[in-house]
Amino acid sequence: MVKVGAIIQARMGSTRLPGKVMKKINNRELLGYSYHRASQSSLLDLVIIATTKNKKDDVIVQWCQEKNITYTRGSEDDVLDRYYQTAKEYQLDIIVRLTSDNPFCDPKIIDMLIKKIIESDTDYVSNRIKKRTYPYGLDAEVFTFASLKEAWQNANLKEQREHVTPYIMSHPKKFKLLEVQNNEDLADYRLTVDDPEDF
């Protein structure tokens, strides 16, 4: 049985909009929107919040505990390690990478990408590799644990550790990559919270 889990990376230390994941819209935190929408995916076995061991992220841990949400804590700078350790702990075969500043993540897109990676026997599937056709903020990446492990073992550049998938993306001969584009180009729409203007 293939175990599929979404890992939502979340931290309070955003430079452009500090503490944005806990900022509220209509009495719900941004992180709450991301978690709630991801949880509506029919193909996910679990959704995990992956935050850091930094003291300022205690508020995220407390929020998860109050809402009985699964969470892990790891390196703030080595996000690749944070993902690998989380996926390893929960024995995930397929990982969906989401970010907490995308409150409109779409469960239908998540399910579509999960189906694609299973049916196509690829290592990595995304709706944005070379060309953005979905609105900004509906991005999702889906990859196998085997490819995540290989990246974790071999990535040695700072930018390959600060983010989760650059090593995979930069080795197309080693990993089978698949991009799923939208039928209509909606790249001009912005549905993410990056800075105060977005909020």
mmCIF file of N, CA, C and O in Angstrom, residues 63-127:
data_model
loop_
_atom_site.group_PDB
_atom_site.id
_atom_site.type_symbol
_atom_site.label_atom_id
_atom_site.label_comp_id
_atom_site.label_asym_id
_atom_site.label_seq_id
_atom_site.Cartn_x
_atom_site.Cartn_y
_atom_site.Cartn_z
ATOM 1 N N TRP A 63 -0.137 25.850 18.210
ATOM 2 C CA TRP A 63 -1.329 25.864 17.360
ATOM 3 C C TRP A 63 -1.655 24.448 16.893
ATOM 4 O O TRP A 63 -2.821 24.024 16.924
ATOM 5 N N CYS A 64 -0.652 23.718 16.453
ATOM 6 C CA CYS A 64 -0.853 22.335 15.995
ATOM 7 C C CYS A 64 -1.361 21.450 17.130
ATOM 8 O O CYS A 64 -2.277 20.634 16.947
ATOM 9 N N GLN A 65 -0.784 21.626 18.320
ATOM 10 C CA GLN A 65 -1.191 20.817 19.473
ATOM 11 C C GLN A 65 -2.643 21.092 19.858
ATOM 12 O O GLN A 65 -3.404 20.168 20.153
ATOM 13 N N GLU A 66 -3.009 22.364 19.849
ATOM 14 C CA GLU A 66 -4.387 22.740 20.205
ATOM 15 C C GLU A 66 -5.407 22.160 19.229
ATOM 16 O O GLU A 66 -6.519 21.833 19.608
ATOM 17 N N LYS A 67 -5.007 22.020 17.958
ATOM 18 C CA LYS A 67 -5.928 21.553 16.929
ATOM 19 C C LYS A 67 -5.710 20.075 16.586
ATOM 20 O O LYS A 67 -6.334 19.554 15.656
ATOM 21 N N ASN A 68 -4.826 19.418 17.357
ATOM 22 C CA ASN A 68 -4.540 17.997 17.145
ATOM 23 C C ASN A 68 -4.061 17.727 15.714
ATOM 24 O O ASN A 68 -4.495 16.777 15.061
ATOM 25 N N ILE A 69 -3.159 18.582 15.247
ATOM 26 C CA ILE A 69 -2.597 18.467 13.903
ATOM 27 C C ILE A 69 -1.189 17.887 14.003
ATOM 28 O O ILE A 69 -0.395 18.296 14.848
ATOM 29 N N THR A 70 -0.889 16.940 13.148
ATOM 30 C CA THR A 70 0.431 16.312 13.129
ATOM 31 C C THR A 70 1.492 17.332 12.716
ATOM 32 O O THR A 70 1.297 18.074 11.743
ATOM 33 N N TYR A 71 2.602 17.359 13.437
ATOM 34 C CA TYR A 71 3.674 18.306 13.121
ATOM 35 C C TYR A 71 5.039 17.692 13.405
ATOM 36 O O TYR A 71 5.154 16.713 14.153
ATOM 37 N N THR A 72 6.058 18.275 12.803
ATOM 38 C CA THR A 72 7.436 17.914 13.112
ATOM 39 C C THR A 72 8.235 19.204 13.231
ATOM 40 O O THR A 72 7.809 20.265 12.756
ATOM 41 N N ARG A 73 9.406 19.099 13.841
ATOM 42 C CA ARG A 73 10.314 20.235 13.946
ATOM 43 C C ARG A 73 11.673 19.819 13.416
ATOM 44 O O ARG A 73 12.140 18.705 13.675
ATOM 45 N N GLY A 74 12.299 20.718 12.662
ATOM 46 C CA GLY A 74 13.605 20.400 12.094
ATOM 47 C C GLY A 74 14.419 21.656 11.860
ATOM 48 O O GLY A 74 14.147 22.712 12.426
ATOM 49 N N SER A 75 15.401 21.524 10.999
ATOM 50 C CA SER A 75 16.310 22.619 10.705
ATOM 51 C C SER A 75 15.582 23.781 10.034
ATOM 52 O O SER A 75 14.725 23.567 9.178
ATOM 53 N N GLU A 76 15.947 24.997 10.439
ATOM 54 C CA GLU A 76 15.352 26.178 9.802
ATOM 55 C C GLU A 76 15.974 26.417 8.427
ATOM 56 O O GLU A 76 15.277 26.777 7.478
ATOM 57 N N ASP A 77 17.280 26.199 8.312
ATOM 58 C CA ASP A 77 17.986 26.502 7.071
ATOM 59 C C ASP A 77 18.052 25.321 6.108
ATOM 60 O O ASP A 77 18.008 25.505 4.899
ATOM 61 N N ASP A 78 18.179 24.117 6.637
ATOM 62 C CA ASP A 78 18.254 22.924 5.798
ATOM 63 C C ASP A 78 16.841 22.340 5.646
ATOM 64 O O ASP A 78 16.466 21.381 6.310
ATOM 65 N N VAL A 79 16.077 22.950 4.755
ATOM 66 C CA VAL A 79 14.678 22.537 4.579
ATOM 67 C C VAL A 79 14.606 21.155 3.927
ATOM 68 O O VAL A 79 13.688 20.384 4.189
ATOM 69 N N LEU A 80 15.591 20.837 3.110
ATOM 70 C CA LEU A 80 15.652 19.505 2.511
ATOM 71 C C LEU A 80 15.733 18.440 3.605
ATOM 72 O O LEU A 80 15.026 17.433 3.555
ATOM 73 N N ASP A 81 16.553 18.671 4.609
ATOM 74 C CA ASP A 81 16.657 17.725 5.721
ATOM 75 C C ASP A 81 15.349 17.670 6.520
ATOM 76 O O ASP A 81 14.927 16.602 6.949
ATOM 77 N N ARG A 82 14.715 18.829 6.688
ATOM 78 C CA ARG A 82 13.439 18.866 7.421
ATOM 79 C C ARG A 82 12.390 17.988 6.727
ATOM 80 O O ARG A 82 11.660 17.237 7.376
ATOM 81 N N TYR A 83 12.355 18.076 5.408
ATOM 82 C CA TYR A 83 11.409 17.252 4.644
ATOM 83 C C TYR A 83 11.781 15.771 4.706
ATOM 84 O O TYR A 83 10.921 14.908 4.901
ATOM 85 N N TYR A 84 13.065 15.503 4.532
ATOM 86 C CA TYR A 84 13.498 14.099 4.525
ATOM 87 C C TYR A 84 13.199 13.430 5.864
ATOM 88 O O TYR A 84 12.657 12.320 5.909
ATOM 89 N N GLN A 85 13.547 14.096 6.958
ATOM 90 C CA GLN A 85 13.330 13.512 8.281
ATOM 91 C C GLN A 85 11.842 13.312 8.564
ATOM 92 O O GLN A 85 11.436 12.316 9.170
ATOM 93 N N THR A 86 11.018 14.256 8.106
ATOM 94 C CA THR A 86 9.561 14.136 8.292
ATOM 95 C C THR A 86 9.014 12.952 7.497
ATOM 96 O O THR A 86 8.259 12.129 8.014
ATOM 97 N N ALA A 87 9.401 12.871 6.226
ATOM 98 C CA ALA A 87 8.924 11.783 5.372
ATOM 99 C C ALA A 87 9.394 10.428 5.888
ATOM 100 O O ALA A 87 8.647 9.441 5.853
ATOM 101 N N LYS A 88 10.610 10.391 6.386
ATOM 102 C CA LYS A 88 11.164 9.143 6.930
ATOM 103 C C LYS A 88 10.411 8.730 8.191
ATOM 104 O O LYS A 88 10.052 7.557 8.364
ATOM 105 N N GLU A 89 10.161 9.689 9.079
ATOM 106 C CA GLU A 89 9.469 9.395 10.338
ATOM 107 C C GLU A 89 8.080 8.812 10.089
ATOM 108 O O GLU A 89 7.652 7.889 10.781
ATOM 109 N N TYR A 90 7.385 9.342 9.088
ATOM 110 C CA TYR A 90 6.014 8.895 8.828
ATOM 111 C C TYR A 90 5.925 7.879 7.683
ATOM 112 O O TYR A 90 4.844 7.565 7.225
ATOM 113 N N GLN A 91 7.091 7.411 7.254
ATOM 114 C CA GLN A 91 7.185 6.320 6.268
ATOM 115 C C GLN A 91 6.359 6.614 5.010
ATOM 116 O O GLN A 91 5.588 5.778 4.542
ATOM 117 N N LEU A 92 6.551 7.813 4.487
ATOM 118 C CA LEU A 92 5.826 8.215 3.283
ATOM 119 C C LEU A 92 6.511 7.664 2.034
ATOM 120 O O LEU A 92 7.736 7.688 1.927
ATOM 121 N N ASP A 93 5.724 7.173 1.103
ATOM 122 C CA ASP A 93 6.236 6.716 -0.191
ATOM 123 C C ASP A 93 6.198 7.835 -1.217
ATOM 124 O O ASP A 93 7.061 7.934 -2.088
ATOM 125 N N ILE A 94 5.164 8.675 -1.106
ATOM 126 C CA ILE A 94 5.003 9.817 -2.000
ATOM 127 C C ILE A 94 4.752 11.051 -1.153
ATOM 128 O O ILE A 94 3.947 11.019 -0.217
ATOM 129 N N ILE A 95 5.453 12.132 -1.488
ATOM 130 C CA ILE A 95 5.370 13.364 -0.708
ATOM 131 C C ILE A 95 4.820 14.487 -1.573
ATOM 132 O O ILE A 95 5.247 14.676 -2.721
ATOM 133 N N VAL A 96 3.862 15.232 -1.025
ATOM 134 C CA VAL A 96 3.352 16.438 -1.670
ATOM 135 C C VAL A 96 3.937 17.626 -0.911
ATOM 136 O O VAL A 96 3.753 17.735 0.304
ATOM 137 N N ARG A 97 4.649 18.478 -1.611
ATOM 138 C CA ARG A 97 5.239 19.650 -0.955
ATOM 139 C C ARG A 97 4.324 20.854 -1.151
ATOM 140 O O ARG A 97 3.981 21.227 -2.273
ATOM 141 N N LEU A 98 3.925 21.449 -0.010
ATOM 142 C CA LEU A 98 3.099 22.649 -0.014
ATOM 143 C C LEU A 98 3.737 23.685 0.902
ATOM 144 O O LEU A 98 4.523 23.335 1.793
ATOM 145 N N THR A 99 3.383 24.950 0.713
ATOM 146 C CA THR A 99 3.906 25.994 1.589
ATOM 147 C C THR A 99 2.757 26.712 2.286
ATOM 148 O O THR A 99 1.652 26.813 1.762
ATOM 149 N N SER A 100 3.047 27.206 3.471
ATOM 150 C CA SER A 100 2.003 27.774 4.331
ATOM 151 C C SER A 100 1.534 29.151 3.890
ATOM 152 O O SER A 100 0.561 29.672 4.435
ATOM 153 N N ASP A 101 2.212 29.741 2.904
ATOM 154 C CA ASP A 101 1.775 31.069 2.445
ATOM 155 C C ASP A 101 0.877 30.982 1.214
ATOM 156 O O ASP A 101 0.602 31.981 0.557
ATOM 157 N N ASN A 102 0.418 29.758 0.918
ATOM 158 C CA ASN A 102 -0.532 29.550 -0.176
ATOM 159 C C ASN A 102 -1.862 29.053 0.388
ATOM 160 O O ASN A 102 -2.144 27.854 0.373
ATOM 161 N N PRO A 103 -2.693 29.967 0.887
ATOM 162 C CA PRO A 103 -3.941 29.565 1.555
ATOM 163 C C PRO A 103 -4.996 28.992 0.613
ATOM 164 O O PRO A 103 -5.991 28.452 1.063
ATOM 165 N N PHE A 104 -4.763 29.105 -0.709
ATOM 166 C CA PHE A 104 -5.753 28.607 -1.669
ATOM 167 C C PHE A 104 -5.309 27.319 -2.357
ATOM 168 O O PHE A 104 -5.825 26.983 -3.418
ATOM 169 N N CYS A 105 -4.339 26.615 -1.765
ATOM 170 C CA CYS A 105 -3.901 25.354 -2.382
ATOM 171 C C CYS A 105 -5.137 24.507 -2.701
ATOM 172 O O CYS A 105 -6.095 24.481 -1.935
ATOM 173 N N ASP A 106 -5.115 23.852 -3.851
ATOM 174 C CA ASP A 106 -6.316 23.217 -4.385
ATOM 175 C C ASP A 106 -6.253 21.698 -4.243
ATOM 176 O O ASP A 106 -5.376 21.056 -4.833
ATOM 177 N N PRO A 107 -7.172 21.101 -3.471
ATOM 178 C CA PRO A 107 -7.151 19.644 -3.290
ATOM 179 C C PRO A 107 -7.326 18.878 -4.593
ATOM 180 O O PRO A 107 -6.806 17.771 -4.739
ATOM 181 N N LYS A 108 -8.028 19.468 -5.564
ATOM 182 C CA LYS A 108 -8.200 18.788 -6.856
ATOM 183 C C LYS A 108 -6.884 18.746 -7.632
ATOM 184 O O LYS A 108 -6.569 17.752 -8.292
ATOM 185 N N ILE A 109 -6.124 19.829 -7.552
ATOM 186 C CA ILE A 109 -4.811 19.848 -8.202
ATOM 187 C C ILE A 109 -3.884 18.849 -7.517
ATOM 188 O O ILE A 109 -3.151 18.103 -8.176
ATOM 189 N N ILE A 110 -3.930 18.826 -6.191
ATOM 190 C CA ILE A 110 -3.109 17.874 -5.429
ATOM 191 C C ILE A 110 -3.423 16.442 -5.856
ATOM 192 O O ILE A 110 -2.518 15.653 -6.149
ATOM 193 N N ASP A 111 -4.705 16.098 -5.918
ATOM 194 C CA ASP A 111 -5.106 14.742 -6.316
ATOM 195 C C ASP A 111 -4.680 14.425 -7.742
ATOM 196 O O ASP A 111 -4.226 13.317 -8.037
ATOM 197 N N MET A 112 -4.806 15.401 -8.617
ATOM 198 C CA MET A 112 -4.433 15.199 -10.016
ATOM 199 C C MET A 112 -2.941 14.894 -10.142
ATOM 200 O O MET A 112 -2.529 13.990 -10.873
ATOM 201 N N LEU A 113 -2.118 15.614 -9.386
ATOM 202 C CA LEU A 113 -0.672 15.412 -9.446
ATOM 203 C C LEU A 113 -0.268 14.075 -8.813
ATOM 204 O O LEU A 113 0.644 13.404 -9.298
ATOM 205 N N ILE A 114 -0.956 13.697 -7.736
ATOM 206 C CA ILE A 114 -0.678 12.395 -7.107
ATOM 207 C C ILE A 114 -1.003 11.271 -8.091
ATOM 208 O O ILE A 114 -0.224 10.320 -8.252
ATOM 209 N N LYS A 115 -2.136 11.365 -8.763
ATOM 210 C CA LYS A 115 -2.516 10.356 -9.769
ATOM 211 C C LYS A 115 -1.471 10.276 -10.864
ATOM 212 O O LYS A 115 -1.105 9.179 -11.308
ATOM 213 N N LYS A 116 -0.988 11.442 -11.297
ATOM 214 C CA LYS A 116 -0.002 11.480 -12.381
ATOM 215 C C LYS A 116 1.289 10.766 -11.996
ATOM 216 O O LYS A 116 1.846 10.012 -12.789
ATOM 217 N N ILE A 117 1.776 10.994 -10.771
ATOM 218 C CA ILE A 117 3.052 10.386 -10.397
ATOM 219 C C ILE A 117 2.916 8.875 -10.252
ATOM 220 O O ILE A 117 3.834 8.120 -10.550
ATOM 221 N N ILE A 118 1.746 8.418 -9.821
ATOM 222 C CA ILE A 118 1.518 6.980 -9.674
ATOM 223 C C ILE A 118 1.342 6.320 -11.045
ATOM 224 O O ILE A 118 1.944 5.278 -11.327
ATOM 225 N N GLU A 119 0.552 6.942 -11.907
ATOM 226 C CA GLU A 119 0.247 6.347 -13.213
ATOM 227 C C GLU A 119 1.413 6.433 -14.195
ATOM 228 O O GLU A 119 1.586 5.565 -15.045
ATOM 229 N N SER A 120 2.231 7.473 -14.082
ATOM 230 C CA SER A 120 3.293 7.691 -15.071
ATOM 231 C C SER A 120 4.638 7.105 -14.655
ATOM 232 O O SER A 120 5.595 7.129 -15.436
ATOM 233 N N ASP A 121 4.722 6.615 -13.434
ATOM 234 C CA ASP A 121 5.973 6.030 -12.934
ATOM 235 C C ASP A 121 7.143 7.010 -13.072
ATOM 236 O O ASP A 121 8.205 6.684 -13.584
ATOM 237 N N THR A 122 6.896 8.256 -12.642
ATOM 238 C CA THR A 122 7.947 9.270 -12.658
ATOM 239 C C THR A 122 8.418 9.531 -11.232
ATOM 240 O O THR A 122 7.838 9.054 -10.257
ATOM 241 N N ASP A 123 9.498 10.306 -11.103
ATOM 242 C CA ASP A 123 10.067 10.614 -9.791
ATOM 243 C C ASP A 123 9.513 11.909 -9.215
ATOM 244 O O ASP A 123 9.465 12.086 -7.998
ATOM 245 N N TYR A 124 9.101 12.799 -10.119
ATOM 246 C CA TYR A 124 8.710 14.147 -9.699
ATOM 247 C C TYR A 124 7.654 14.682 -10.662
ATOM 248 O O TYR A 124 7.825 14.622 -11.886
ATOM 249 N N VAL A 125 6.568 15.206 -10.108
ATOM 250 C CA VAL A 125 5.511 15.816 -10.915
ATOM 251 C C VAL A 125 5.158 17.168 -10.306
ATOM 252 O O VAL A 125 5.061 17.304 -9.080
ATOM 253 N N SER A 126 4.965 18.165 -11.162
ATOM 254 C CA SER A 126 4.558 19.485 -10.676
ATOM 255 C C SER A 126 3.709 20.174 -11.734
ATOM 256 O O SER A 126 3.754 19.820 -12.915
ATOM 257 N N ASN A 127 2.935 21.158 -11.290
ATOM 258 C CA ASN A 127 2.182 21.963 -12.246
ATOM 259 C C ASN A 127 2.949 23.238 -12.613
ATOM 260 O O ASN A 127 2.406 24.153 -13.216
#
